[in-house]
Amino acid sequence: EAGVVQSPRYKIIEKKQPVAFWCNPISGHNTLYWYRQNLGQGPELLIRYENEEAVDDSQLPKDRFSAERLKGVDSTLKIQPAELGDSAVYLCASSPNRQGGGYTFGSGTRLTVV
Amino acid sequence: GQQVMQIPQYQHVQEGEDFTTYCNSSTTLSNIQWYKQRPGGHPVFLIQLVKSGEVKKQKRLTFQFGEAKKNSSLHITATQTTDVGTYFCAGLYSGGGADGLTFGKGTHLIIQP
């Protein structure tokens, strides 16, 4: 089993530029999450998908962030335009369902905005 | 919103000493999970506790869930250098609010040989 696959692994962009992150969850996992982790902090939930439906995006800064999960499998998280404060690690995770069994995280995308 | 508080933020121990991290929520949790993150790595699932008062063991690691389902602890006996990393508790809340896990800020375990 490949696990949760994310790309790119690292990204450096100038402020005001757009950026996109991609995630391929574990096959059969209906629930997909995007988290943001700042240095020295715990992950913070941005959005949760149940299949292709975004069921909780209350923490997503909607003025500049968007996400989609077409066909209920792969997901893309986009920032446009990026700000300096967006520098962080963006983690994708999946689980069979919301209730439990543990999340499997991908390796993350480390974003640096300069 | 819901918050999960975790202490201590950092813990330095000599190899072979025990280590404990504590997690507390102001509201009742549906379940609590523990993750380990190695330096430069991503969080890796360790265990899930669901029942009030539950205790689970994994080799040298002992996990407890409080009777009120508001607090939890992780205890490592006789630490080894492979235990280095950050340990996060993460709570799942039933009812309203964010529907994903809410993570604590983590306890960074530093082991001196």
PDB file of C-alpha atoms in Angstrom:
ATOM      1  CA  GLU A   1       0.000   0.000   0.000  1.00  0.00           C
ATOM      2  CA  ALA A   2       1.458   3.349  -1.061  1.00  0.00           C
ATOM      3  CA  GLY A   3       0.032   5.423   1.772  1.00  0.00           C
ATOM      4  CA  VAL A   4      -1.081   9.012   1.372  1.00  0.00           C
ATOM      5  CA  VAL A   5       0.900  10.652  -1.403  1.00  0.00           C
ATOM      6  CA  GLN A   6       1.468  14.397  -1.535  1.00  0.00           C
ATOM      7  CA  SER A   7       3.286  16.593  -3.985  1.00  0.00           C
ATOM      8  CA  PRO A   8       5.304  18.655  -4.237  1.00  0.00           C
ATOM      9  CA  ARG A   9       7.455  17.951  -1.191  1.00  0.00           C
ATOM     10  CA  TYR A  10       8.788  21.508  -1.073  1.00  0.00           C
ATOM     11  CA  LYS A  11       7.663  24.758  -2.668  1.00  0.00           C
ATOM     12  CA  ILE A  12       9.185  28.227  -2.546  1.00  0.00           C
ATOM     13  CA  ILE A  13       7.195  31.087  -4.065  1.00  0.00           C
ATOM     14  CA  GLU A  14       7.114  34.843  -3.934  1.00  0.00           C
ATOM     15  CA  LYS A  15       4.255  36.512  -2.113  1.00  0.00           C
ATOM     16  CA  LYS A  16       1.171  37.247  -4.196  1.00  0.00           C
ATOM     17  CA  GLN A  17       1.870  34.214  -6.401  1.00  0.00           C
ATOM     18  CA  PRO A  18      -0.532  31.249  -6.583  1.00  0.00           C
ATOM     19  CA  VAL A  19       0.380  27.772  -5.383  1.00  0.00           C
ATOM     20  CA  ALA A  20      -1.332  24.376  -5.443  1.00  0.00           C
ATOM     21  CA  PHE A  21      -0.815  21.193  -3.475  1.00  0.00           C
ATOM     22  CA  TRP A  22      -1.957  17.743  -4.519  1.00  0.00           C
ATOM     23  CA  CYS A  23      -2.972  14.741  -2.429  1.00  0.00           C
ATOM     24  CA  ASN A  24      -3.789  11.139  -3.293  1.00  0.00           C
ATOM     25  CA  PRO A  25      -5.330   9.366  -0.280  1.00  0.00           C
ATOM     26  CA  ILE A  26      -5.265   5.691   0.594  1.00  0.00           C
ATOM     27  CA  SER A  27      -7.513   3.710  -1.706  1.00  0.00           C
ATOM     28  CA  GLY A  28     -10.927   3.218  -0.188  1.00  0.00           C
ATOM     29  CA  HIS A  29     -10.599   5.993   2.385  1.00  0.00           C
ATOM     30  CA  ASN A  30     -13.714   8.119   2.048  1.00  0.00           C
ATOM     31  CA  THR A  31     -12.612  10.883   4.400  1.00  0.00           C
ATOM     32  CA  LEU A  32      -9.844  13.293   3.434  1.00  0.00           C
ATOM     33  CA  TYR A  33      -8.439  16.157   5.484  1.00  0.00           C
ATOM     34  CA  TRP A  34      -6.165  19.078   4.840  1.00  0.00           C
ATOM     35  CA  TYR A  35      -4.210  20.327   7.833  1.00  0.00           C
ATOM     36  CA  ARG A  36      -1.720  23.161   8.210  1.00  0.00           C
ATOM     37  CA  GLN A  37       1.164  22.839  10.625  1.00  0.00           C
ATOM     38  CA  ASN A  38       3.226  25.816  11.670  1.00  0.00           C
ATOM     39  CA  LEU A  39       6.698  25.319  13.070  1.00  0.00           C
ATOM     40  CA  GLY A  40       6.596  23.901  16.583  1.00  0.00           C
ATOM     41  CA  GLN A  41       2.806  23.629  16.617  1.00  0.00           C
ATOM     42  CA  GLY A  42       0.214  20.920  16.198  1.00  0.00           C
ATOM     43  CA  PRO A  43      -1.644  20.447  12.913  1.00  0.00           C
ATOM     44  CA  GLU A  44      -4.716  22.660  12.429  1.00  0.00           C
ATOM     45  CA  LEU A  45      -7.658  21.452  10.390  1.00  0.00           C
ATOM     46  CA  LEU A  46      -8.436  23.429   7.240  1.00  0.00           C
ATOM     47  CA  ILE A  47     -11.061  21.277   5.528  1.00  0.00           C
ATOM     48  CA  ARG A  48     -12.608  17.828   5.666  1.00  0.00           C
ATOM     49  CA  TYR A  49     -14.123  15.901   2.766  1.00  0.00           C
ATOM     50  CA  GLU A  50     -16.531  13.003   2.861  1.00  0.00           C
ATOM     51  CA  ASN A  51     -16.119  11.549  -0.608  1.00  0.00           C
ATOM     52  CA  GLU A  52     -16.360  14.593  -2.897  1.00  0.00           C
ATOM     53  CA  GLU A  53     -18.327  16.755  -0.472  1.00  0.00           C
ATOM     54  CA  ALA A  54     -16.641  19.366   1.704  1.00  0.00           C
ATOM     55  CA  VAL A  55     -18.463  18.815   4.994  1.00  0.00           C
ATOM     56  CA  ASP A  56     -16.387  21.094   7.191  1.00  0.00           C
ATOM     57  CA  ASP A  57     -14.483  24.053   5.793  1.00  0.00           C
ATOM     58  CA  SER A  58     -15.077  26.457   8.664  1.00  0.00           C
ATOM     59  CA  GLN A  59     -11.338  26.873   9.275  1.00  0.00           C
ATOM     60  CA  LEU A  60     -10.445  27.480   5.634  1.00  0.00           C
ATOM     61  CA  PRO A  61      -9.573  31.139   4.870  1.00  0.00           C
ATOM     62  CA  LYS A  62     -11.931  31.371   1.927  1.00  0.00           C
ATOM     63  CA  ASP A  63     -10.721  34.695   0.628  1.00  0.00           C
ATOM     64  CA  ARG A  64      -7.531  33.107  -0.666  1.00  0.00           C
ATOM     65  CA  PHE A  65      -7.770  29.352  -0.097  1.00  0.00           C
ATOM     66  CA  SER A  66      -9.782  26.878  -2.133  1.00  0.00           C
ATOM     67  CA  ALA A  67      -9.934  23.117  -2.300  1.00  0.00           C
ATOM     68  CA  GLU A  68     -11.556  20.469  -4.397  1.00  0.00           C
ATOM     69  CA  ARG A  69     -11.865  16.709  -4.420  1.00  0.00           C
ATOM     70  CA  LEU A  70     -13.170  15.738  -7.800  1.00  0.00           C
ATOM     71  CA  LYS A  71     -14.556  12.205  -8.100  1.00  0.00           C
ATOM     72  CA  GLY A  72     -13.996  11.715  -4.377  1.00  0.00           C
ATOM     73  CA  VAL A  73     -10.399  10.561  -4.708  1.00  0.00           C
ATOM     74  CA  ASP A  74      -7.530  13.013  -5.299  1.00  0.00           C
ATOM     75  CA  SER A  75      -7.676  16.454  -3.781  1.00  0.00           C
ATOM     76  CA  THR A  76      -6.070  19.803  -4.529  1.00  0.00           C
ATOM     77  CA  LEU A  77      -5.569  22.711  -2.151  1.00  0.00           C
ATOM     78  CA  LYS A  78      -4.870  26.112  -3.680  1.00  0.00           C
ATOM     79  CA  ILE A  79      -3.733  29.443  -2.307  1.00  0.00           C
ATOM     80  CA  GLN A  80      -4.136  32.557  -4.408  1.00  0.00           C
ATOM     81  CA  PRO A  81      -2.518  34.928  -3.720  1.00  0.00           C
ATOM     82  CA  ALA A  82      -0.025  33.612  -1.166  1.00  0.00           C
ATOM     83  CA  GLU A  83       1.033  35.750   1.787  1.00  0.00           C
ATOM     84  CA  LEU A  84       4.145  35.538   3.950  1.00  0.00           C
ATOM     85  CA  GLY A  85       2.082  34.132   6.818  1.00  0.00           C
ATOM     86  CA  ASP A  86       1.064  31.150   4.716  1.00  0.00           C
ATOM     87  CA  SER A  87       4.519  29.621   5.127  1.00  0.00           C
ATOM     88  CA  ALA A  88       3.902  26.271   6.820  1.00  0.00           C
ATOM     89  CA  VAL A  89       3.694  22.546   6.169  1.00  0.00           C
ATOM     90  CA  TYR A  90       0.447  21.519   4.505  1.00  0.00           C
ATOM     91  CA  LEU A  91      -0.518  17.990   5.454  1.00  0.00           C
ATOM     92  CA  CYS A  92      -3.075  15.778   3.813  1.00  0.00           C
ATOM     93  CA  ALA A  93      -4.570  12.862   5.738  1.00  0.00           C
ATOM     94  CA  SER A  94      -7.171  10.217   5.067  1.00  0.00           C
ATOM     95  CA  SER A  95      -9.210   7.786   7.124  1.00  0.00           C
ATOM     96  CA  PRO A  96     -11.851   5.173   6.368  1.00  0.00           C
ATOM     97  CA  ASN A  97     -14.440   7.406   8.052  1.00  0.00           C
ATOM     98  CA  ARG A  98     -14.672  10.309  10.485  1.00  0.00           C
ATOM     99  CA  GLN A  99     -15.161   8.303  13.646  1.00  0.00           C
ATOM    100  CA  GLY A 100     -11.832   6.752  14.187  1.00  0.00           C
ATOM    101  CA  GLY A 101      -9.187   4.189  13.548  1.00  0.00           C
ATOM    102  CA  GLY A 102      -6.540   6.835  13.130  1.00  0.00           C
ATOM    103  CA  TYR A 103      -5.597   9.147  10.338  1.00  0.00           C
ATOM    104  CA  THR A 104      -2.847   8.348   7.866  1.00  0.00           C
ATOM    105  CA  PHE A 105      -0.877  11.459   7.005  1.00  0.00           C
ATOM    106  CA  GLY A 106       1.130  12.160   3.908  1.00  0.00           C
ATOM    107  CA  SER A 107       4.660  13.543   4.072  1.00  0.00           C
ATOM    108  CA  GLY A 108       3.350  17.068   3.597  1.00  0.00           C
ATOM    109  CA  THR A 109       4.296  20.017   1.424  1.00  0.00           C
ATOM    110  CA  ARG A 110       6.598  22.548   3.040  1.00  0.00           C
ATOM    111  CA  LEU A 111       5.637  25.962   1.662  1.00  0.00           C
ATOM    112  CA  THR A 112       7.948  28.944   1.989  1.00  0.00           C
ATOM    113  CA  VAL A 113       6.611  32.312   0.870  1.00  0.00           C
ATOM    114  CA  VAL A 114       9.303  34.963   0.361  1.00  0.00           C
TER     115      VAL A 114
ATOM    116  CA  GLY B   1     -13.906  26.654  19.678  1.00  0.00           C
ATOM    117  CA  GLN B   2     -12.693  23.392  21.148  1.00  0.00           C
ATOM    118  CA  GLN B   3      -9.139  23.318  22.378  1.00  0.00           C
ATOM    119  CA  VAL B   4      -6.882  20.538  23.513  1.00  0.00           C
ATOM    120  CA  MET B   5      -4.189  21.603  25.946  1.00  0.00           C
ATOM    121  CA  GLN B   6      -1.036  19.535  26.215  1.00  0.00           C
ATOM    122  CA  ILE B   7       1.800  19.756  28.735  1.00  0.00           C
ATOM    123  CA  PRO B   8       4.699  19.967  29.035  1.00  0.00           C
ATOM    124  CA  GLN B   9       5.760  21.659  25.807  1.00  0.00           C
ATOM    125  CA  TYR B  10       9.285  20.274  26.115  1.00  0.00           C
ATOM    126  CA  GLN B  11      10.706  17.416  28.163  1.00  0.00           C
ATOM    127  CA  HIS B  12      14.384  16.588  28.504  1.00  0.00           C
ATOM    128  CA  VAL B  13      15.168  13.176  29.950  1.00  0.00           C
ATOM    129  CA  GLN B  14      18.207  10.977  30.322  1.00  0.00           C
ATOM    130  CA  GLU B  15      18.017   7.762  28.338  1.00  0.00           C
ATOM    131  CA  GLY B  16      16.381   5.144  30.526  1.00  0.00           C
ATOM    132  CA  GLU B  17      14.231   7.610  32.456  1.00  0.00           C
ATOM    133  CA  ASP B  18      10.454   7.627  32.200  1.00  0.00           C
ATOM    134  CA  PHE B  19       8.421  10.252  30.334  1.00  0.00           C
ATOM    135  CA  THR B  20       4.822  11.397  30.636  1.00  0.00           C
ATOM    136  CA  THR B  21       2.774  13.889  28.619  1.00  0.00           C
ATOM    137  CA  TYR B  22      -0.688  15.093  29.602  1.00  0.00           C
ATOM    138  CA  CYS B  23      -3.615  16.224  27.533  1.00  0.00           C
ATOM    139  CA  ASN B  24      -6.727  18.084  28.652  1.00  0.00           C
ATOM    140  CA  SER B  25      -9.938  19.238  27.022  1.00  0.00           C
ATOM    141  CA  SER B  26     -12.518  21.593  28.517  1.00  0.00           C
ATOM    142  CA  THR B  27     -15.336  19.576  26.943  1.00  0.00           C
ATOM    143  CA  THR B  28     -16.057  15.877  26.655  1.00  0.00           C
ATOM    144  CA  LEU B  29     -14.355  14.028  23.851  1.00  0.00           C
ATOM    145  CA  SER B  30     -15.809  11.320  21.644  1.00  0.00           C
ATOM    146  CA  ASN B  31     -12.404   9.731  21.461  1.00  0.00           C
ATOM    147  CA  ILE B  32      -8.762  10.702  21.762  1.00  0.00           C
ATOM    148  CA  GLN B  33      -5.878   9.667  19.576  1.00  0.00           C
ATOM    149  CA  TRP B  34      -2.125   9.884  19.995  1.00  0.00           C
ATOM    150  CA  TYR B  35       0.397  10.547  17.262  1.00  0.00           C
ATOM    151  CA  LYS B  36       4.179  10.653  17.098  1.00  0.00           C
ATOM    152  CA  GLN B  37       6.088  12.955  14.777  1.00  0.00           C
ATOM    153  CA  ARG B  38       9.795  12.453  14.274  1.00  0.00           C
ATOM    154  CA  PRO B  39      11.912  15.527  13.445  1.00  0.00           C
ATOM    155  CA  GLY B  40      11.287  16.403   9.796  1.00  0.00           C
ATOM    156  CA  GLY B  41       8.553  13.804   9.525  1.00  0.00           C
ATOM    157  CA  HIS B  42       4.800  13.675   9.572  1.00  0.00           C
ATOM    158  CA  PRO B  43       2.426  12.574  12.359  1.00  0.00           C
ATOM    159  CA  VAL B  44       2.092   8.814  12.681  1.00  0.00           C
ATOM    160  CA  PHE B  45      -0.911   7.278  14.400  1.00  0.00           C
ATOM    161  CA  LEU B  46      -0.137   5.420  17.635  1.00  0.00           C
ATOM    162  CA  ILE B  47      -3.456   4.591  19.271  1.00  0.00           C
ATOM    163  CA  GLN B  48      -7.080   5.531  19.807  1.00  0.00           C
ATOM    164  CA  LEU B  49      -8.933   5.536  23.131  1.00  0.00           C
ATOM    165  CA  VAL B  50     -12.707   5.539  23.152  1.00  0.00           C
ATOM    166  CA  LYS B  51     -14.040   4.316  26.503  1.00  0.00           C
ATOM    167  CA  SER B  52     -14.119   6.173  29.787  1.00  0.00           C
ATOM    168  CA  GLY B  53     -11.196   5.097  31.983  1.00  0.00           C
ATOM    169  CA  GLU B  54      -9.618   3.073  29.184  1.00  0.00           C
ATOM    170  CA  VAL B  55      -5.982   2.011  29.503  1.00  0.00           C
ATOM    171  CA  LYS B  56      -3.992   0.581  26.618  1.00  0.00           C
ATOM    172  CA  LYS B  57      -0.385  -0.545  26.405  1.00  0.00           C
ATOM    173  CA  GLN B  58       2.025  -0.834  23.523  1.00  0.00           C
ATOM    174  CA  LYS B  59       5.301  -2.309  24.767  1.00  0.00           C
ATOM    175  CA  ARG B  60       6.832   0.512  26.854  1.00  0.00           C
ATOM    176  CA  LEU B  61       3.997   2.978  26.104  1.00  0.00           C
ATOM    177  CA  THR B  62       0.899   3.247  28.325  1.00  0.00           C
ATOM    178  CA  PHE B  63      -2.075   5.352  27.283  1.00  0.00           C
ATOM    179  CA  GLN B  64      -4.927   6.398  29.568  1.00  0.00           C
ATOM    180  CA  PHE B  65      -8.267   8.074  28.966  1.00  0.00           C
ATOM    181  CA  GLY B  66      -9.855   9.839  31.919  1.00  0.00           C
ATOM    182  CA  GLU B  67     -13.136   8.818  33.504  1.00  0.00           C
ATOM    183  CA  ALA B  68     -14.795  12.033  32.315  1.00  0.00           C
ATOM    184  CA  LYS B  69     -13.334  11.618  28.808  1.00  0.00           C
ATOM    185  CA  LYS B  70     -11.734  15.051  29.076  1.00  0.00           C
ATOM    186  CA  ASN B  71      -8.122  14.145  29.726  1.00  0.00           C
ATOM    187  CA  SER B  72      -5.538  11.632  28.663  1.00  0.00           C
ATOM    188  CA  SER B  73      -1.912  10.735  29.253  1.00  0.00           C
ATOM    189  CA  LEU B  74       0.905   8.932  27.546  1.00  0.00           C
ATOM    190  CA  HIS B  75       3.635   7.352  29.661  1.00  0.00           C
ATOM    191  CA  ILE B  76       6.848   5.891  28.269  1.00  0.00           C
ATOM    192  CA  THR B  77       8.876   3.616  30.523  1.00  0.00           C
ATOM    193  CA  ALA B  78      12.663   3.545  30.220  1.00  0.00           C
ATOM    194  CA  THR B  79      13.018   5.875  27.259  1.00  0.00           C
ATOM    195  CA  GLN B  80      15.288   4.988  24.362  1.00  0.00           C
ATOM    196  CA  THR B  81      16.856   7.244  21.741  1.00  0.00           C
ATOM    197  CA  THR B  82      14.310   5.944  19.234  1.00  0.00           C
ATOM    198  CA  ASP B  83      11.564   7.605  21.290  1.00  0.00           C
ATOM    199  CA  VAL B  84      12.776  11.075  20.276  1.00  0.00           C
ATOM    200  CA  GLY B  85      10.101  13.157  18.617  1.00  0.00           C
ATOM    201  CA  THR B  86       6.966  15.158  19.294  1.00  0.00           C
ATOM    202  CA  TYR B  87       3.961  13.423  20.781  1.00  0.00           C
ATOM    203  CA  PHE B  88       0.553  14.870  19.962  1.00  0.00           C
ATOM    204  CA  CYS B  89      -2.787  14.098  21.461  1.00  0.00           C
ATOM    205  CA  ALA B  90      -5.763  14.773  19.227  1.00  0.00           C
ATOM    206  CA  GLY B  91      -9.366  14.868  20.329  1.00  0.00           C
ATOM    207  CA  LEU B  92     -12.497  14.163  18.377  1.00  0.00           C
ATOM    208  CA  TYR B  93     -15.556  16.061  19.569  1.00  0.00           C
ATOM    209  CA  SER B  94     -19.070  14.772  19.115  1.00  0.00           C
ATOM    210  CA  GLY B  95     -21.796  17.181  18.072  1.00  0.00           C
ATOM    211  CA  GLY B  96     -21.117  20.656  16.666  1.00  0.00           C
ATOM    212  CA  GLY B  97     -17.795  22.243  15.874  1.00  0.00           C
ATOM    213  CA  ALA B  98     -14.955  21.125  13.682  1.00  0.00           C
ATOM    214  CA  ASP B  99     -15.454  17.592  12.579  1.00  0.00           C
ATOM    215  CA  GLY B 100     -11.843  16.637  12.299  1.00  0.00           C
ATOM    216  CA  LEU B 101      -9.361  15.891  15.038  1.00  0.00           C
ATOM    217  CA  THR B 102      -8.263  18.845  17.159  1.00  0.00           C
ATOM    218  CA  PHE B 103      -4.571  18.490  17.918  1.00  0.00           C
ATOM    219  CA  GLY B 104      -2.722  19.694  20.967  1.00  0.00           C
ATOM    220  CA  LYS B 105       0.508  21.636  20.509  1.00  0.00           C
ATOM    221  CA  GLY B 106       2.537  18.551  21.293  1.00  0.00           C
ATOM    222  CA  THR B 107       5.258  17.587  23.743  1.00  0.00           C
ATOM    223  CA  HIS B 108       8.755  17.580  22.332  1.00  0.00           C
ATOM    224  CA  LEU B 109      10.727  14.713  23.867  1.00  0.00           C
ATOM    225  CA  ILE B 110      14.484  15.236  23.915  1.00  0.00           C
ATOM    226  CA  ILE B 111      16.621  12.356  25.137  1.00  0.00           C
ATOM    227  CA  GLN B 112      20.157  12.779  26.356  1.00  0.00           C
ATOM    228  CA  PRO B 113      22.264   9.632  26.056  1.00  0.00           C
TER     229      PRO B 113
END
